[in-house]
CSV table of C-alpha atoms in Angstrom, one decimal:
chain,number,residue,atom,x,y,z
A,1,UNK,CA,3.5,-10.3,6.2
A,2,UNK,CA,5.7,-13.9,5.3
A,3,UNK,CA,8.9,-11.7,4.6
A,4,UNK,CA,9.8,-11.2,8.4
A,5,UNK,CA,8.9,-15.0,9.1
A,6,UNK,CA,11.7,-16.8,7.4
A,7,UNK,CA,9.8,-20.2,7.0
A,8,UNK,CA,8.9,-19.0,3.2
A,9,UNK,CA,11.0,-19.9,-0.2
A,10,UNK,CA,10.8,-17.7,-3.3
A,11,UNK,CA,12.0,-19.3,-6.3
A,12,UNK,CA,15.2,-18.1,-7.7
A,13,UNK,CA,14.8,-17.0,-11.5
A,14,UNK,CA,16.4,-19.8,-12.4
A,15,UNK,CA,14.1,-22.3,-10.9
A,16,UNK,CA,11.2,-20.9,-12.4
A,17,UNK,CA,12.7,-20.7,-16.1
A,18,UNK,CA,13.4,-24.5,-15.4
A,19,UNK,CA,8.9,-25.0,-15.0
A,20,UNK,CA,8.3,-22.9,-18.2
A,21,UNK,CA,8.0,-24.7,-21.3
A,22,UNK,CA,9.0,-21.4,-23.4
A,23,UNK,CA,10.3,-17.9,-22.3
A,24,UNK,CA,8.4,-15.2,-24.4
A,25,UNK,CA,11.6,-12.8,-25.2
A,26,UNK,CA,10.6,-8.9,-25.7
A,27,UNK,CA,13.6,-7.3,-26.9
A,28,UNK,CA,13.5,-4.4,-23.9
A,29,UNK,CA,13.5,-0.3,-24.7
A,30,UNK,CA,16.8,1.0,-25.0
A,31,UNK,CA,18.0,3.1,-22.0
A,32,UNK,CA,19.9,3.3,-19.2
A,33,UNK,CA,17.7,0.8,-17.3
A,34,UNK,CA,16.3,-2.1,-19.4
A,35,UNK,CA,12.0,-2.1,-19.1
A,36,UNK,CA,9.7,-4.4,-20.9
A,37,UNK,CA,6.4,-4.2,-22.7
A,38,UNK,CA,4.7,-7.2,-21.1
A,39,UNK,CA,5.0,-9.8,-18.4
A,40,UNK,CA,8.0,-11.6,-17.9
A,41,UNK,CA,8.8,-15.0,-16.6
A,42,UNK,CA,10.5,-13.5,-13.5
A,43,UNK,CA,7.3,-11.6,-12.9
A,44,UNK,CA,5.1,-14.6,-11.9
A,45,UNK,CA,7.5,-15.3,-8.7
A,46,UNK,CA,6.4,-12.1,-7.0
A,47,UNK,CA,3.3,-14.0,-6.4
A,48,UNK,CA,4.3,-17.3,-5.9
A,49,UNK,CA,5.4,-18.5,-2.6
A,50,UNK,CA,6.2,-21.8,-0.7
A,51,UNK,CA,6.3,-22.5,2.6
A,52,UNK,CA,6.9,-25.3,4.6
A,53,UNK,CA,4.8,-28.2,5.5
A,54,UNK,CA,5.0,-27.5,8.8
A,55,UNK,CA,4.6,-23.3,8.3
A,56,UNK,CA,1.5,-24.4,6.2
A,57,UNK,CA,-0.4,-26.7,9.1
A,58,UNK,CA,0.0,-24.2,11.5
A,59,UNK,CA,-1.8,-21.5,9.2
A,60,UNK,CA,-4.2,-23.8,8.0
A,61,UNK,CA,-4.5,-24.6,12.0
A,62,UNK,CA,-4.8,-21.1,13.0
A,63,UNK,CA,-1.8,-21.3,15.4
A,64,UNK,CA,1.4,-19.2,16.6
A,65,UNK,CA,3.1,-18.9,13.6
A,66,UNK,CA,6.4,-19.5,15.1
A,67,UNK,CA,6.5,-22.1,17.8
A,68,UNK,CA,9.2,-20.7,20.7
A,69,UNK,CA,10.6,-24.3,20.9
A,70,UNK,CA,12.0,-23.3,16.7
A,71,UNK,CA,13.5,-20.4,17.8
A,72,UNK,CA,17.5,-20.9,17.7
A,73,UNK,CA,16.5,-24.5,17.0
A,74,UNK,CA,19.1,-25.1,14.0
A,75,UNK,CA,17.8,-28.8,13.5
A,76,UNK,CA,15.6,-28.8,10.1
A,77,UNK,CA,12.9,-31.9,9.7
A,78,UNK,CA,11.8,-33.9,7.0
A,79,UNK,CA,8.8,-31.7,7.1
A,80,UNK,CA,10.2,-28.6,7.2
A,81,UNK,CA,12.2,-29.8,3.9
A,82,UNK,CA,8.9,-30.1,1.9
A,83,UNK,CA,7.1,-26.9,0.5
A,84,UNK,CA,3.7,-26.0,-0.4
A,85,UNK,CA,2.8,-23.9,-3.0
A,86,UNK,CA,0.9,-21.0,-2.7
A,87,UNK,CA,-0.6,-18.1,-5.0
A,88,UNK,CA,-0.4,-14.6,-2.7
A,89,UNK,CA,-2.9,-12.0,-2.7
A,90,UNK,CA,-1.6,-10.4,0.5
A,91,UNK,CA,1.2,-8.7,-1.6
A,92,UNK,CA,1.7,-4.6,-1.4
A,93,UNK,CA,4.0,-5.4,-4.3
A,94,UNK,CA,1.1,-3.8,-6.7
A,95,UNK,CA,3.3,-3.9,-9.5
A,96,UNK,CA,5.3,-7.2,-8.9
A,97,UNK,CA,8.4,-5.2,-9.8
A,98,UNK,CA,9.7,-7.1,-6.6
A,99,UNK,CA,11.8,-9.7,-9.2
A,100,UNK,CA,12.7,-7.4,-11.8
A,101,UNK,CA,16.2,-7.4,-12.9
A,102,UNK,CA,17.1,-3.7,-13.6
A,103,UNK,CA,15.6,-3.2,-10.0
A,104,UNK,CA,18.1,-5.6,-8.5
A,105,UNK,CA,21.1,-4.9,-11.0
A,106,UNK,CA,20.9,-1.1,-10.2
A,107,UNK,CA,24.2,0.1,-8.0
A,108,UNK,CA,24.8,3.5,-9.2
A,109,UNK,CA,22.8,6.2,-8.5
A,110,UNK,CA,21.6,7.7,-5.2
A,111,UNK,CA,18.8,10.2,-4.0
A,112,UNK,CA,17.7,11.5,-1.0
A,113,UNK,CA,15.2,9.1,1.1
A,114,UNK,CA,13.5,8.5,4.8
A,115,UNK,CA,14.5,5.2,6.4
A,116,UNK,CA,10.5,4.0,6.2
A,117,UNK,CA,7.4,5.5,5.1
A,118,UNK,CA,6.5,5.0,8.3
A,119,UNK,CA,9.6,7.7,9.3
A,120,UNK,CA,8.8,10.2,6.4
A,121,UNK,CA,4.8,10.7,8.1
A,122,UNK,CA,5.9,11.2,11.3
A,123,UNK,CA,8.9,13.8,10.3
A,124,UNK,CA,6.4,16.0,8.3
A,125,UNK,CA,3.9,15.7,11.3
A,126,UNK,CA,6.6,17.0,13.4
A,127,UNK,CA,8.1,19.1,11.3
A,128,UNK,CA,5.0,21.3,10.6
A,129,UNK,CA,4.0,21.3,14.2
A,130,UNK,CA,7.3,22.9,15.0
A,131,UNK,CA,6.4,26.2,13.2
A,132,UNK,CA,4.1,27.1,16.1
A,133,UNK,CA,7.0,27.9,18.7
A,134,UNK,CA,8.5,30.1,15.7
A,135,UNK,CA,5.4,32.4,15.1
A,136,UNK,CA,4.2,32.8,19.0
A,137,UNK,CA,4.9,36.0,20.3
A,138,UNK,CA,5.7,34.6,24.0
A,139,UNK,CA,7.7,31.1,25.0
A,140,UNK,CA,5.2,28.3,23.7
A,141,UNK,CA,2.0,29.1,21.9
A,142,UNK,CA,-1.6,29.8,23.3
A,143,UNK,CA,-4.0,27.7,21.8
A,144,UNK,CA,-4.7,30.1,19.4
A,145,UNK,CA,-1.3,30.2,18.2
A,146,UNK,CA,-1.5,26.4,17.8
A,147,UNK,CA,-1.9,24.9,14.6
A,148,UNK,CA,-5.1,23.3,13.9
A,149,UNK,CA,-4.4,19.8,12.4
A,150,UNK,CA,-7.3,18.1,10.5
A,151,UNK,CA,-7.0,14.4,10.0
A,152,UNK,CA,-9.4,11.7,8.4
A,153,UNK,CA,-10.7,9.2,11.5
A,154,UNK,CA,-9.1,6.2,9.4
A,155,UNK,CA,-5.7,8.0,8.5
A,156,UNK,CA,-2.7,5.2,8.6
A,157,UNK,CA,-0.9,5.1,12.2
A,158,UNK,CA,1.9,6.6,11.4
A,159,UNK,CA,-0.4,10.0,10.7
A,160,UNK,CA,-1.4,9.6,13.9
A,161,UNK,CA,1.5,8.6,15.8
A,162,UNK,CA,3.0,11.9,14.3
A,163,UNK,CA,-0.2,14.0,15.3
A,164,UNK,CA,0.7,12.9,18.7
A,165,UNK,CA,4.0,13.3,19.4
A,166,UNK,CA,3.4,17.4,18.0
A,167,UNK,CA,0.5,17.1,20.2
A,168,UNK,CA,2.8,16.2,22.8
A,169,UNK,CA,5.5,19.1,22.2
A,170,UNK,CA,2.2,21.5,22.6
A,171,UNK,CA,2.5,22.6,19.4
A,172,UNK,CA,-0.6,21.4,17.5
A,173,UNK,CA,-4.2,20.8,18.1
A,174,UNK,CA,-6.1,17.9,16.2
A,175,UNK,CA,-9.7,17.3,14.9
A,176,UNK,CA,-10.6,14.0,13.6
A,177,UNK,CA,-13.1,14.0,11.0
A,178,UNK,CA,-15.6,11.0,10.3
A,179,UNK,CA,-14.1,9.1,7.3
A,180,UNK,CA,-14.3,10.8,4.1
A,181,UNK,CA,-16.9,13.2,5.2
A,182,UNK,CA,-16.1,16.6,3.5
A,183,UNK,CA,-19.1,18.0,5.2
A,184,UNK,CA,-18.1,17.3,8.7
A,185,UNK,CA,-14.4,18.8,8.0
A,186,UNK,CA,-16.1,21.8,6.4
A,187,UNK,CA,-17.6,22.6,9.2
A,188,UNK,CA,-14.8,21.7,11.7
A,189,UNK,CA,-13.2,24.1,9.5
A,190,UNK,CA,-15.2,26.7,9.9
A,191,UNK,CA,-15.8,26.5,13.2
A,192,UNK,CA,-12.3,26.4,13.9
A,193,UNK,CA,-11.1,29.9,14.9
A,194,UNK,CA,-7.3,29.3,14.8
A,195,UNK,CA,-5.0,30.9,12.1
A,196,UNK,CA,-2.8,28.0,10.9
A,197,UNK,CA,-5.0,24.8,9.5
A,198,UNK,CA,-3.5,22.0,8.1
A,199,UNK,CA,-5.4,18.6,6.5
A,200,UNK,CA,-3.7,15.8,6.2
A,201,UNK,CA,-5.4,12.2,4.4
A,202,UNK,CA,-4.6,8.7,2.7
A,203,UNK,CA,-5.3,9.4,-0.6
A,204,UNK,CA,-5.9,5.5,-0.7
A,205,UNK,CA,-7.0,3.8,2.4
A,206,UNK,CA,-5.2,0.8,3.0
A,207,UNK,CA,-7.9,-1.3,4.6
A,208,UNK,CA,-11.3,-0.7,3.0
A,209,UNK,CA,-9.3,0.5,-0.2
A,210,UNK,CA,-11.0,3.7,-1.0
A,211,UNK,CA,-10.1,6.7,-2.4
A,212,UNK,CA,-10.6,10.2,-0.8
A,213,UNK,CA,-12.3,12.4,-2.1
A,214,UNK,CA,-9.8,14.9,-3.2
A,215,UNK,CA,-11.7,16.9,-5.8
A,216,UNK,CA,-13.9,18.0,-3.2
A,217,UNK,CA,-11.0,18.5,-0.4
A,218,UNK,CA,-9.6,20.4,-3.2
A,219,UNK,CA,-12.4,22.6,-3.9
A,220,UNK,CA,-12.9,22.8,0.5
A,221,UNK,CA,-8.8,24.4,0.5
A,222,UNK,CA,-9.5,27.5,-2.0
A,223,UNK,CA,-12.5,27.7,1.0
A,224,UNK,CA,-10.4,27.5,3.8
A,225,UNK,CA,-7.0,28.1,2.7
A,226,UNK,CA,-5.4,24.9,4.4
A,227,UNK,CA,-1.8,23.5,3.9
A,228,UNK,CA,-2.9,19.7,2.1
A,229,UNK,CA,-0.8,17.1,3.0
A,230,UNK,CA,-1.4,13.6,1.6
A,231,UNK,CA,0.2,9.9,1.9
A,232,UNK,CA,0.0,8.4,-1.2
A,233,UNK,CA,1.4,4.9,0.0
A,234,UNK,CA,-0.9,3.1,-1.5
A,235,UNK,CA,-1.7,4.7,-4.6
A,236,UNK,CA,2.8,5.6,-5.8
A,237,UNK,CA,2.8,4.5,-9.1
A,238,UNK,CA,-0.5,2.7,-9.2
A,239,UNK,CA,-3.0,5.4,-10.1
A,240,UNK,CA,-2.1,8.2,-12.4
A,241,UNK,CA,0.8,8.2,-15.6
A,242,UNK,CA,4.0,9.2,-12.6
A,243,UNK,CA,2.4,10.1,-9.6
A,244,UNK,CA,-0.4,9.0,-7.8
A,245,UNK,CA,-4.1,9.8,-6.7
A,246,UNK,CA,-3.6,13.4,-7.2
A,247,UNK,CA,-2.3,12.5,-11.0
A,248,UNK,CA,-4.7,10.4,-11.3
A,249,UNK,CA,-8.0,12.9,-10.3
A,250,UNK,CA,-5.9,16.2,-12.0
A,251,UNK,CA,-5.7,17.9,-8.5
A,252,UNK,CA,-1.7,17.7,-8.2
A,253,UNK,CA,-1.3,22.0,-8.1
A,254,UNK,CA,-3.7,21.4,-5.4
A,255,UNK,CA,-1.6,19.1,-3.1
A,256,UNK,CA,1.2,20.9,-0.9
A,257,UNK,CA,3.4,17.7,0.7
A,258,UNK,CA,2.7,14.5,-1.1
A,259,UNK,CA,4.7,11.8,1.5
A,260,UNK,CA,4.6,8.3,0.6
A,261,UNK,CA,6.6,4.7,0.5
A,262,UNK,CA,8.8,3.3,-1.8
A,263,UNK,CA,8.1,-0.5,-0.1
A,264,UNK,CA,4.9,-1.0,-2.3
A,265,UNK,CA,4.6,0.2,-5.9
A,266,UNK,CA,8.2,0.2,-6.2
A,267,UNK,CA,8.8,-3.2,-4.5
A,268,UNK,CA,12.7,-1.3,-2.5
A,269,UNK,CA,12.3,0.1,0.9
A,270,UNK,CA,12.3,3.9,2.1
A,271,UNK,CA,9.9,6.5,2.2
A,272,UNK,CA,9.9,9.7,0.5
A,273,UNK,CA,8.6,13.4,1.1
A,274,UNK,CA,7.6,15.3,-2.1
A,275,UNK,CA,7.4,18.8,-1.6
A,276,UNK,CA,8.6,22.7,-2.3
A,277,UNK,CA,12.3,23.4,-1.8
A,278,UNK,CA,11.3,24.9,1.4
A,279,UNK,CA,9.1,22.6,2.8
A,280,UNK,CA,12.5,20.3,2.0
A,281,UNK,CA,14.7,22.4,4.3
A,282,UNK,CA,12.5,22.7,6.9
A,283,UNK,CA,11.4,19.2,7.5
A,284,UNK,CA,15.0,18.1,7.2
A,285,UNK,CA,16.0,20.8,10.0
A,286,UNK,CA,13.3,20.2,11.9
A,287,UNK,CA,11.7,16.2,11.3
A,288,UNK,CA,13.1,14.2,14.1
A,289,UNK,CA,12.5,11.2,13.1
A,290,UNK,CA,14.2,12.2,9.7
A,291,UNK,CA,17.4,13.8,11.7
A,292,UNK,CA,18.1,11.2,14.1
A,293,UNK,CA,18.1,8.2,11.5
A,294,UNK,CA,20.6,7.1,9.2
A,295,UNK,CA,21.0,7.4,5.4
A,296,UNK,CA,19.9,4.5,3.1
A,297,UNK,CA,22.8,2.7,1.6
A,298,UNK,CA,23.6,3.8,-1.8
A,299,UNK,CA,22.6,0.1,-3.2
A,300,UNK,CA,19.2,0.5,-1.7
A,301,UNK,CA,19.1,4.2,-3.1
A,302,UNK,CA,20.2,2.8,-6.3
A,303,UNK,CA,17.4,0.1,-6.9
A,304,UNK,CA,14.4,3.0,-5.6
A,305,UNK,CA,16.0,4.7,-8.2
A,306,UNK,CA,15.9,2.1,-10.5
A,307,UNK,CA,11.6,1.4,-9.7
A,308,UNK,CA,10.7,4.9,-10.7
A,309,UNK,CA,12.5,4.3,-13.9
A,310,UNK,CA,10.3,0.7,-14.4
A,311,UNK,CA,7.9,2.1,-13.3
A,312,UNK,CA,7.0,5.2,-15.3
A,313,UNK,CA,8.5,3.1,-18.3
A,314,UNK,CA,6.2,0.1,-18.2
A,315,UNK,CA,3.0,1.6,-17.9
A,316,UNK,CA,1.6,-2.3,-18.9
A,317,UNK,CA,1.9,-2.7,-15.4
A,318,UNK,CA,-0.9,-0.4,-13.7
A,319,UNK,CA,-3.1,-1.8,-17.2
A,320,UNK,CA,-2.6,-5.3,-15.8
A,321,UNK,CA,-4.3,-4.0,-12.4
A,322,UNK,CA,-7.2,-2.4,-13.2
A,323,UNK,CA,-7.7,-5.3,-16.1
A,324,UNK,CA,-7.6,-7.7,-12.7
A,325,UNK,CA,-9.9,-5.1,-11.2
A,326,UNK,CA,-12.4,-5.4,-13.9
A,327,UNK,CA,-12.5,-9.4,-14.2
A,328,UNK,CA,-13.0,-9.6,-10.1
A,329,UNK,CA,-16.0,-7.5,-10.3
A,330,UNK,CA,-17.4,-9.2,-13.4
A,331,UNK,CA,-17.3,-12.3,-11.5
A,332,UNK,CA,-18.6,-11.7,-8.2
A,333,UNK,CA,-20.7,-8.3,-9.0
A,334,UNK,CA,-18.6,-6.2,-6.0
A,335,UNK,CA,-18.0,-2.8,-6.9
A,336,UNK,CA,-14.4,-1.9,-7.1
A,337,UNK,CA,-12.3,1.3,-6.8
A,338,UNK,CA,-9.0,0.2,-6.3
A,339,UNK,CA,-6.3,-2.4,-6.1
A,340,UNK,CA,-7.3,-3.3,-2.5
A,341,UNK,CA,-10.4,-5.0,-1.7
A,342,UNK,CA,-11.7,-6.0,2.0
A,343,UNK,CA,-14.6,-8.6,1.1
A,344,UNK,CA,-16.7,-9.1,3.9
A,345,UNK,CA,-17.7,-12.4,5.1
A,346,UNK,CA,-19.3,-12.6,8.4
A,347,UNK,CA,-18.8,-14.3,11.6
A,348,UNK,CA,-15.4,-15.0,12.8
A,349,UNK,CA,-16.0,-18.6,12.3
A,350,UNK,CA,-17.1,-18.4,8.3
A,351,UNK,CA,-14.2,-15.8,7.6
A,352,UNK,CA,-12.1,-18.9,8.9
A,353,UNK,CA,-13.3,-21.3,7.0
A,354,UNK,CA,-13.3,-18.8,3.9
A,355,UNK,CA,-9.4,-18.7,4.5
A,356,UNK,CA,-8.9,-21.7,5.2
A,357,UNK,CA,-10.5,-23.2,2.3
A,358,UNK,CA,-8.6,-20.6,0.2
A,359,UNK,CA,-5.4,-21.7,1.3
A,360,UNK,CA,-6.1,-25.7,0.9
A,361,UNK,CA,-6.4,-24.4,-2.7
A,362,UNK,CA,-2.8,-22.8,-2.8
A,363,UNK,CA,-4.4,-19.2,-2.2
A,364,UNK,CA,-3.5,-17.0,1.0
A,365,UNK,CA,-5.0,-13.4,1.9
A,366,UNK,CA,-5.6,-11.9,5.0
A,367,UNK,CA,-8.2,-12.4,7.1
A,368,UNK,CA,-9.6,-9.7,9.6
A,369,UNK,CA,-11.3,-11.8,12.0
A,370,UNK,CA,-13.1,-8.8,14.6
A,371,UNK,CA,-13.1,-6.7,17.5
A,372,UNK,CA,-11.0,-5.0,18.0
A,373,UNK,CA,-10.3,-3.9,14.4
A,374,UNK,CA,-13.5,-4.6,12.8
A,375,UNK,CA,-17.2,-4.9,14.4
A,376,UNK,CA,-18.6,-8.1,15.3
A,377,UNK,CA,-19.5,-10.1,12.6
A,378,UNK,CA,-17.9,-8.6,10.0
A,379,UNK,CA,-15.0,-10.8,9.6
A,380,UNK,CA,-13.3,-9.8,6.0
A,381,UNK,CA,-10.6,-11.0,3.6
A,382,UNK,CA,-8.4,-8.3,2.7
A,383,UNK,CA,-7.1,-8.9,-0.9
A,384,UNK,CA,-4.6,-7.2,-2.5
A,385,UNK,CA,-4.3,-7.4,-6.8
A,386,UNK,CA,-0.8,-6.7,-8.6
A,387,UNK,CA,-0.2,-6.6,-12.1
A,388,UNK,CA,1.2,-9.9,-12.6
A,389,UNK,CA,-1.8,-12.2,-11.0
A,390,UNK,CA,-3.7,-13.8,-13.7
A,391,UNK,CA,-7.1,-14.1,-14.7
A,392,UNK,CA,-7.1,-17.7,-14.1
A,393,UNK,CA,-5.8,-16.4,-10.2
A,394,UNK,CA,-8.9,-14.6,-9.8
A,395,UNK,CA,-11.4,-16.6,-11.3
A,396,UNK,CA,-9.9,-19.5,-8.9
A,397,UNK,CA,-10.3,-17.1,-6.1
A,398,UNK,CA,-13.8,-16.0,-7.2
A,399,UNK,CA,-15.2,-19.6,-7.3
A,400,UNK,CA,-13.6,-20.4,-3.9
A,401,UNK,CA,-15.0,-17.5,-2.4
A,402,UNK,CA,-18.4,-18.1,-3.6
A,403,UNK,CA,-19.1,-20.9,-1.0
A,404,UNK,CA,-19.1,-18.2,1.5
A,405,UNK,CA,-19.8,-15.5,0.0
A,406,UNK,CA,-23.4,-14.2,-1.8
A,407,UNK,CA,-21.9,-12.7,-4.9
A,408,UNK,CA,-24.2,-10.8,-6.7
A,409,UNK,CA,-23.1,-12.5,-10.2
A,410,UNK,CA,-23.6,-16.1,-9.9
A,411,UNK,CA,-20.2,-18.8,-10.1
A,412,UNK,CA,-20.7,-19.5,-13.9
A,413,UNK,CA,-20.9,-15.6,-14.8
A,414,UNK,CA,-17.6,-15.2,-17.5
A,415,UNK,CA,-15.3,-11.8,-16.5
A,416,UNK,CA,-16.7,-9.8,-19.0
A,417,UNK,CA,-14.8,-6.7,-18.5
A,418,UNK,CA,-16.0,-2.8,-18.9
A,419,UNK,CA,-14.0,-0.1,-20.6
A,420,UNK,CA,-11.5,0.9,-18.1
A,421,UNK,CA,-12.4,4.7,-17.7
A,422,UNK,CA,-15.6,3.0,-16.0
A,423,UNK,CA,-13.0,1.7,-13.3
């Protein structure tokens, strides 16, 4: 959310060496990208921001962000040369590989990307609603000739934007399904009396965090005999050895399209379409938003290279999240599925003063204050956790959020953490 402000400083390498008394050297694997076993000192600075004085009032204020009267205002105050501190826990860098040097020394390589994640969804939506007008026997399809598009009711927007524009062309027909509720899509499925049926999820939901339940979607396709299509933004190098949710819960032979982002887990930019040969051709023949955009730089190609290297290679990484999983829920008794939490507080006015409060403490997260995007009185914190907060991070958050907040496990409870296959 900071990056596109500008008001924010992240410390150069150098500057943090300077703060740290001793730099534990690991002597790195040998290969053709340097990885590490544990944490390095760069690491820390994925998480640690500052931001001007004046940036910081107006969030602790609850203000416009950027004042209009700043804009093209090249005259910097005494205010605005002063920075406060902060810990981030609104990061989708999951594995903080946002400052690590193989990343940004990469130049090399290239491969094949979409511009965004956000471009890669709405290509395959496209894309697969374009095989109705090939199979209809006159000039556009009847409805039965359609194809019947199933999608989750909290799919990410650019699933839906791409629903629509097919839907637009006349080539598709969509059913939205209550949220994660196998039996209602079973028996849209059934139901349904058109040919061609498609399904298409977050494996990880980016708001609430959950996973879908992809065994049992699994188990629903042999039933139905559905093309499964799945964005596995959130989840890219997170959840399972390589892959992602579909690693991660055995049910990859199960999964046609896998799309996903390379602007989270693997701290670059791009998104990416993993799929048959096929599939390949076709979307790139036929996804518009993948034809009409250009090709990412060969630098940028280079360092998403360069993340799935790191990635796969220091597997310490997705240990370091789910050990941050375990301690949060030790402390505060919430039960946790994933790397993204959305801790509900209440009324708009207590969700304020939880995030306020957090950020007088040098801590920022989101806050999700109601309607339209949540009900009333549900205000909530979204909170993201990457491998390279600390446990002091999160028993500092913990505490704060206790004034607010009935935990279940009381403020003095110690993060006594569970063996992670009960995570």
């Amino acid at each position: 959310m900071f990056m596109p402000l500008r008001p924010m400083h992240l410390p150069n390498l150098g500057e943090e060496e300077e703060e740290t008394e001793a730099n534990h050297q690991i002597k790195p694997d040998k290969d053709e990208h340097e990885t590490f076993r544990v944490i390095q000192p760069w690491d820390r600075v994925s998480v640690q921001i500052s931001v001007s004085e004046t940036f910081f009032q107006r969030l602790l204020d609850g203000g416009e962000l950027i004042c209009k009267n700043e804009i093209g205002d090249t005259k910097v105050s005494q205010n605005q040369k002063k920075f406060k501190k902060l810990v981030t826990f609104a990061s989708n860098d999951f594995l903080g590989l946002s400052r690590h040097p193989t990343i940004a020394k990469a130049t090399a390589k290239a491969c094949l990307l979409c511009p965004t994640g956000f471009s890669a969804n709405m290509s395959t939506m496209v894309a697969i609603g374009s095989l109705a007008p090939l199979f209809c026997a006159g000039k556009r399809p009847t409805k039965e000739e359609k194809i019947a598009i199933f999608s989750d009711a909290l799919n990410h927007a650019s699933i839906i934007d791409g629903l629509k524009l097919a839907e637009q062309y006349g080539w598709v027909e969509c059913f939205v399904y209550k949220h994660c509720d196998v039996s209602h899509l079973d028996e849209l499925l059934t139901n349904c009396k058109m040919k061609k049926k498609v399904l298409v999820i977050d494996s990880l939901f980016s708001m609430d965090g959950d996973f879908a339940p992809i065994v049992e979607l699994a188990e629903l396709r042999k039933k139905h005999g559905f093309l499964f299509v799945i964005d596995d933004a959130h989840a890219t190098f997170v959840w399972g050895k390589n892959g992602g949710v579909a690693e991660e819960f055995n049910c990859e032979d199960d999964i046609d399209i896998c799309v996903g982002t390379l602007s989270k887990g693997a701290a670059s930019l791009g998104g990416f379409i993993a799929c048959s040969k096929n599939w390949k051709q076709f979307i790139q023949s036929r996804g518009r938003s993948f034809i009409f955009s250009s090709a990412a730089p060969v630098p940028l190609a280079a360092a998403s290279y360069a993340s799935v290297v790191v990635a796969r290679k220091e597997a310490w990484r997705r240990m370091e999240i789910r050990k941050r999983m375990q301690e949060f829920q030790a402390l505060s008794g919430i039960p946790i599925t994933s790397q993204i939490l959305c801790v509900t507080v209440g009324s708009i006015e207590k969700t304020i003063k939880a995030s306020q409060a957090l950020l007088e403490n040098g801590i920022y997260v989101v806050s999700i204050l109601g309607p339209p995007i949540v009900p009333p009185n549900t205000g909530r914190l979204r909170v993201t956790l990457t491998a390279v907060h600390t446990t002091e991070d999160i028993e500092k958050l913990v505490t704060i959020l206790s004034d607010y907040i009935n935990f279940p496990v009381t403020k003095s409870h110690s993060p006594t953490c569970q063996p992670l296959e009960n995570l």
